N, CA, C and O of each residue as an XYZ file, in Angstrom:
332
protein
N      77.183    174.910    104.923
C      76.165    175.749    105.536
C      76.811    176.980    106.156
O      77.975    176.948    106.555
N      76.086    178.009    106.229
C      76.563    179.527    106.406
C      76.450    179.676    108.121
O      75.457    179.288    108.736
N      77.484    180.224    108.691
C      77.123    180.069    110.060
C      77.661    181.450    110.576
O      78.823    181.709    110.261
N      77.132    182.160    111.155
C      77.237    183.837    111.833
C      78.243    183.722    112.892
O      77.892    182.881    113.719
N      79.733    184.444    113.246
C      79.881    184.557    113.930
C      79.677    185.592    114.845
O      79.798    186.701    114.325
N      79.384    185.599    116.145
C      78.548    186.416    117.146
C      79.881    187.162    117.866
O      80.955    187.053    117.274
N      79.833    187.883    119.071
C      80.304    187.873    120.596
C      80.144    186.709    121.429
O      79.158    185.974    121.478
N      81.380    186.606    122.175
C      81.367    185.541    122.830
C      80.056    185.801    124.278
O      80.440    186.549    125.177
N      78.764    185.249    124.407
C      78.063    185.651    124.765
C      77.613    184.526    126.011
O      77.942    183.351    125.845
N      76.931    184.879    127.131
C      76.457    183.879    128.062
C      74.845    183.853    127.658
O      74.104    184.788    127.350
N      74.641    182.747    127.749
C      73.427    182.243    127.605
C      72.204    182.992    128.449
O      71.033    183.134    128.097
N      72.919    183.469    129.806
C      71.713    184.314    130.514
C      71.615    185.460    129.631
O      70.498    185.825    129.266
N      72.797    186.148    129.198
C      72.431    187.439    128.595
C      71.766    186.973    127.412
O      70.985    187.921    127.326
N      71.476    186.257    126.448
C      70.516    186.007    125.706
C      69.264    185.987    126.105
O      68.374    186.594    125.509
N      69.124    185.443    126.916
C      67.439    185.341    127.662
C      67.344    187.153    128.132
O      66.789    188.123    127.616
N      67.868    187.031    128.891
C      67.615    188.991    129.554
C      67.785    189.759    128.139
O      67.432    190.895    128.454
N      68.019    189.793    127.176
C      67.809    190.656    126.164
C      66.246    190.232    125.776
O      65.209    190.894    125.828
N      66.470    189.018    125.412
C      65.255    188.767    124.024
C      63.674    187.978    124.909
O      62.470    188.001    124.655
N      64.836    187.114    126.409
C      63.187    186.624    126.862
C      63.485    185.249    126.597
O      64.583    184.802    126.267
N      62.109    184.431    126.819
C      62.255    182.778    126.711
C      62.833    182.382    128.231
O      63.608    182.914    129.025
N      61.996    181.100    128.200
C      62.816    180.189    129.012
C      64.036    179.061    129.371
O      63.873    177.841    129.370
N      65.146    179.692    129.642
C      66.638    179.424    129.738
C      66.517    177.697    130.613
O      66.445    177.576    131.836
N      66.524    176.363    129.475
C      66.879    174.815    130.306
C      68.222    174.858    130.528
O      68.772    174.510    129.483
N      69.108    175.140    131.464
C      70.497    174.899    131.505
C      71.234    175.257    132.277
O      70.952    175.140    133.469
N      72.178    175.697    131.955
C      73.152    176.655    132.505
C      73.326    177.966    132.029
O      73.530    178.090    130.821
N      73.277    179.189    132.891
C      73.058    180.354    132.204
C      74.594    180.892    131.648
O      74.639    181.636    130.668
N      75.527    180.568    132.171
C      77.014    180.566    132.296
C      77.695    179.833    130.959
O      78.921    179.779    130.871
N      76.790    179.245    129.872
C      77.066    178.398    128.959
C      77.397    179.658    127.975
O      76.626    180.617    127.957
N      78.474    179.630    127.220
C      78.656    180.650    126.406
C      78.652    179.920    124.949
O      79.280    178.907    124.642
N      77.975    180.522    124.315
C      78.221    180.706    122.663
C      78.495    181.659    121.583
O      77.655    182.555    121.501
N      79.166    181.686    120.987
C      80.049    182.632    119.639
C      79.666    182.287    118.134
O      80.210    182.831    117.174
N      78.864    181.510    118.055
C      78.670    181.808    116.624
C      76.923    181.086    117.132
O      76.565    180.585    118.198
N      75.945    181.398    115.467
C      75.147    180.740    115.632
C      74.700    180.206    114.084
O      75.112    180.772    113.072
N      73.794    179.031    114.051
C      74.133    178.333    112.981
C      72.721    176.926    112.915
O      72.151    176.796    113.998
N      72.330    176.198    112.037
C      72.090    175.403    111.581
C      72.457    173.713    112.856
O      73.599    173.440    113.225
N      71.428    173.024    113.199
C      71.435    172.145    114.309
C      72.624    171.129    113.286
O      73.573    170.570    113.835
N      72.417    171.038    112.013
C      73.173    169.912    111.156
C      75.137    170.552    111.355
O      75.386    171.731    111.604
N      75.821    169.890    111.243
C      76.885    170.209    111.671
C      77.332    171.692    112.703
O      78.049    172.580    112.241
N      76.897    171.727    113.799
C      76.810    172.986    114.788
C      78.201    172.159    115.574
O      78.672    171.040    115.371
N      78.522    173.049    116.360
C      79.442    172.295    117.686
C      78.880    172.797    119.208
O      77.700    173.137    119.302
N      79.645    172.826    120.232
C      79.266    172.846    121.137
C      79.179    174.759    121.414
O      78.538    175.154    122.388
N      79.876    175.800    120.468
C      79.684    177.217    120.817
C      78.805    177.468    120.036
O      78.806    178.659    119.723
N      77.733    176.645    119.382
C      76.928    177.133    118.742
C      75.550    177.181    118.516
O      75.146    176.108    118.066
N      74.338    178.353    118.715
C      73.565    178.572    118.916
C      72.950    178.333    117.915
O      73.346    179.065    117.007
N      71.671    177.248    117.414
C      70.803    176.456    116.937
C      69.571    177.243    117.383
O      69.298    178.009    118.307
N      68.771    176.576    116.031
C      66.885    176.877    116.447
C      66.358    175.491    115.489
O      66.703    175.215    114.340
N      65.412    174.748    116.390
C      64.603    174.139    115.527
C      63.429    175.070    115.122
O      62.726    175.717    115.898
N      63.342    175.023    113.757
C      62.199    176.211    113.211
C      60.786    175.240    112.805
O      59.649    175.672    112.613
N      61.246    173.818    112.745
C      60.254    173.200    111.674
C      60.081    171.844    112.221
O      61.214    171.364    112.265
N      59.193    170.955    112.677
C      59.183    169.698    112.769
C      59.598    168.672    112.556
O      59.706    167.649    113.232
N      59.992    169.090    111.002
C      60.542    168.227    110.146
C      62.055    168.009    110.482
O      62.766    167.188    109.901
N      62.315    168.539    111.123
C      63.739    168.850    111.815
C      64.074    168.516    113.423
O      64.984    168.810    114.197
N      62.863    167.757    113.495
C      63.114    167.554    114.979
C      63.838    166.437    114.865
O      64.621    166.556    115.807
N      64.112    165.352    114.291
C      65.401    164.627    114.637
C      66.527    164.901    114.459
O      67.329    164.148    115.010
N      67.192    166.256    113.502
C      67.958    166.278    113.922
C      68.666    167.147    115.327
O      69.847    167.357    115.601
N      67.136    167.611    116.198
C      67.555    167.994    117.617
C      68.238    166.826    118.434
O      69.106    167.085    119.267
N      67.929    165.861    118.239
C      68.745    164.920    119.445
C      70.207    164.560    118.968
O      71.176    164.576    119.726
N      70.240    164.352    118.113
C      72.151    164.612    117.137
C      73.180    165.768    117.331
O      74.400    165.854    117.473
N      72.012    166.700    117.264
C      72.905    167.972    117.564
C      74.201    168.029    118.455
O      74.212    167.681    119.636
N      74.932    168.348    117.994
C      75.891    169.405    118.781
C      76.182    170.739    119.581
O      77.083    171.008    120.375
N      75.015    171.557    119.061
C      75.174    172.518    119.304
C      74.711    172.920    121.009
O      73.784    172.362    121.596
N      75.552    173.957    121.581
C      75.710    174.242    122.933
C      74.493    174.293    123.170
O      73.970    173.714    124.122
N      73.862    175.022    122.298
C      72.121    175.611    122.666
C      71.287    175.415    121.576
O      71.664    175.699    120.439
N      70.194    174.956    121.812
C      69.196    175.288    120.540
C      67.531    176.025    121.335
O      66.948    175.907    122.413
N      67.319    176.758    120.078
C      66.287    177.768    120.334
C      64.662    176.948    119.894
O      64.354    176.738    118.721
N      64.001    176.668    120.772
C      62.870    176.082    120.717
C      61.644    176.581    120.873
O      61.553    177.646    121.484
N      60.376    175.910    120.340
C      59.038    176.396    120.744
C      58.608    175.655    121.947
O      59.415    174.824    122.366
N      57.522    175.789    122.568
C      57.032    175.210    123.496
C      56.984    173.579    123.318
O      57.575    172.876    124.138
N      56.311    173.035    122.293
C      55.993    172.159    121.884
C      57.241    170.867    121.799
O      57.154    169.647    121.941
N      58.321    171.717    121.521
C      59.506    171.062    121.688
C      60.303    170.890    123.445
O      61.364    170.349    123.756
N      59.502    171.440    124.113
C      60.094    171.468    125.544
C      61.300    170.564    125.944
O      62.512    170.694    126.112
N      60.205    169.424    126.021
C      60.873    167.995    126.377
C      62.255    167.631    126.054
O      63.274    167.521    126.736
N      61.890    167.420    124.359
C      63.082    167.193    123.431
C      63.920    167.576    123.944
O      64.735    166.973    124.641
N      63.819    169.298    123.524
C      65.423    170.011    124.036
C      65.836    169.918    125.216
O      67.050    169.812    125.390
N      65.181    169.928    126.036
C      65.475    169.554    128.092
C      66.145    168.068    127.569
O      67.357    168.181    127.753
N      65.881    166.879    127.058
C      66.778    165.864    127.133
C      67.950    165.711    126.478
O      68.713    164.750    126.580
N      68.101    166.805    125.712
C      69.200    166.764    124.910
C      70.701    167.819    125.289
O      71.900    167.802    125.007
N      69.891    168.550    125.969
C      70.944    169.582    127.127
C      70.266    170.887    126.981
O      69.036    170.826    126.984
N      70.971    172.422    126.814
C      70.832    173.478    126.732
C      70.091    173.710    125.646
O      70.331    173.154    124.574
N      68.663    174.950    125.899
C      67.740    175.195    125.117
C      66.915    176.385    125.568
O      66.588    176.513    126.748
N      66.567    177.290    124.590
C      66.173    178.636    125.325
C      64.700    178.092    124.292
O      64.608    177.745    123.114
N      63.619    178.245    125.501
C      61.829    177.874    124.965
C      61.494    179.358    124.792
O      61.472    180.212    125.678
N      61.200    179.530    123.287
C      60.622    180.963    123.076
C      58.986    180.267    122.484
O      58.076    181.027    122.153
């Protein structure tokens, strides 16, 4: 799987650019972004699809980018920006 590498970036400055609500630590930095299926901990995730919501609790990744609907999920699983 194809994965972007970014700037090494803090999680608040993601929210203050684009918006959403920041579950976490704003101080959490990530550098690349990528796919919830093999991600690690610098890497910025989105669940896009339902069908994909199990693999939100597996994840690795530092952060994943969520809808409302997913609130919960991502709050129990750690860091998650609710757009």
């Amino acid at each position: 799987r194809q994965r972007w590498q970014v700037s090494d970036v803090r999680l608040s400055q993601i929210v203050a650019e684009l918006g959403g609500e920041l579950l976490g630590s704003g101080d959490l930095r990530v550098s690349r972004i990528g796919p919830l299926e093999g991600a690690d901990a610098s890497t910025l995730s989105f669940l896009a699809h339902a069908r994909y919501q199990s693999q939100l609790q597996s994840t690795a990744a530092g952060c994943v980018i969520v809808a409302p609907a997913f609130r919960e999920a991502a709050e129990a699983r750690g860091a998650a920006i609710v757009t």
